């Protein structure tokens, strides 16, 4: 998406940790001005000290939270695919997920568990969480996020099967409307071998087992 070009790179060092922010300057200015309006509409005074830099901070935060639009997840996988005979299930579990629901632009977050059964190729394990992140850092619904991760791995790696389970809490549910504070939404998507009960059961056993 060409309108998501990042042309500014900013590093900020804060007491020991380094925070890296990447954002588009023109977009930051534009989004900020809208947020100044929004603060006024909400009955706030955008000129009060605590809010002076808020529109700019929100503009940068939103760009960070949606930076997945700039990432090509299939490319991430292709960058680390290796020929290998291994044909047992590979499971990467407890991958942290931070995303934003597209209906309310409020966060949902939790964990993703991903598995695949190699069919000639394996992929560097660190790439799976990066694929999850690339799709999560966009405006999403949990159902589509789950399917997009599955389809990307299936189409790029062409394994014998892919399984994705995501468990998330949605702040749009917890903070407004029905206040079911601790409810967790679970979604799942499978291809190939995982259509078989036995294989799927094995995957579910592996992601629920506490091996460590
Ligand atoms: Zn929502």
GROMACS .gro file of N, CA, C and O in nm, residues 16-17 20-21 64 91 112 120-121 123-124 162 172 174 178 199 205:
model
   68
   16UNK      N    1   1.731   0.329   2.973
   16UNK     CA    2   1.769   0.190   2.953
   16UNK      C    3   1.698   0.117   2.840
   16UNK      O    4   1.752   0.022   2.788
   17UNK      N    5   1.578   0.158   2.806
   17UNK     CA    6   1.517   0.086   2.694
   17UNK      C    7   1.511   0.177   2.573
   17UNK      O    8   1.497   0.299   2.584
   20UNK      N    9   1.165   0.243   1.940
   20UNK     CA   10   1.180   0.281   1.799
   20UNK      C   11   1.043   0.310   1.740
   20UNK      O   12   0.954   0.227   1.743
   21UNK      N   13   1.026   0.431   1.693
   21UNK     CA   14   0.900   0.472   1.632
   21UNK      C   15   0.922   0.503   1.486
   21UNK      O   16   1.015   0.575   1.451
   64UNK      N   17   0.168   0.322   1.456
   64UNK     CA   18   0.239   0.203   1.502
   64UNK      C   19   0.144   0.082   1.509
   64UNK      O   20   0.177  -0.027   1.464
   91UNK      N   21   0.478  -2.692   1.608
   91UNK     CA   22   0.382  -2.608   1.681
   91UNK      C   23   0.454  -2.488   1.744
   91UNK      O   24   0.555  -2.504   1.811
  112UNK      N   25  -0.190  -1.650   2.021
  112UNK     CA   26  -0.212  -1.731   1.902
  112UNK      C   27  -0.127  -1.857   1.912
  112UNK      O   28  -0.017  -1.855   1.968
  120UNK      N   29   0.803  -3.089   0.264
  120UNK     CA   30   0.922  -3.060   0.185
  120UNK      C   31   0.998  -2.936   0.231
  120UNK      O   32   1.118  -2.925   0.214
  121UNK      N   33   0.925  -2.842   0.293
  121UNK     CA   34   0.990  -2.720   0.340
  121UNK      C   35   0.952  -2.690   0.485
  121UNK      O   36   0.839  -2.714   0.526
  123UNK      N   37   1.007  -2.359   0.787
  123UNK     CA   38   1.031  -2.214   0.788
  123UNK      C   39   1.096  -2.178   0.921
  123UNK      O   40   1.071  -2.244   1.022
  124UNK      N   41   1.183  -2.079   0.920
  124UNK     CA   42   1.246  -2.034   1.045
  124UNK      C   43   1.139  -2.004   1.148
  124UNK      O   44   1.044  -1.932   1.119
  162UNK      N   45  -0.228  -2.668   0.800
  162UNK     CA   46  -0.202  -2.555   0.889
  162UNK      C   47  -0.314  -2.549   0.993
  162UNK      O   48  -0.430  -2.572   0.960
  172UNK      N   49  -1.351  -0.378   2.351
  172UNK     CA   50  -1.482  -0.324   2.313
  172UNK      C   51  -1.594  -0.401   2.383
  172UNK      O   52  -1.703  -0.349   2.401
  174UNK      N   53  -1.522  -0.562   2.698
  174UNK     CA   54  -1.495  -0.548   2.842
  174UNK      C   55  -1.528  -0.408   2.894
  174UNK      O   56  -1.575  -0.392   3.006
  178UNK      N   57  -2.194  -0.493   2.699
  178UNK     CA   58  -2.196  -0.606   2.790
  178UNK      C   59  -2.059  -0.619   2.856
  178UNK      O   60  -1.962  -0.657   2.793
  199UNK      N   61  -0.546  -3.567   1.406
  199UNK     CA   62  -0.440  -3.467   1.393
  199UNK      C   63  -0.477  -3.340   1.469
  199UNK      O   64  -0.396  -3.280   1.539
  205UNK      N   65  -0.408  -3.093   2.199
  205UNK     CA   66  -0.343  -3.146   2.318
  205UNK      C   67  -0.209  -3.073   2.340
  205UNK      O   68  -0.175  -3.033   2.451
   0.00000   0.00000   0.00000
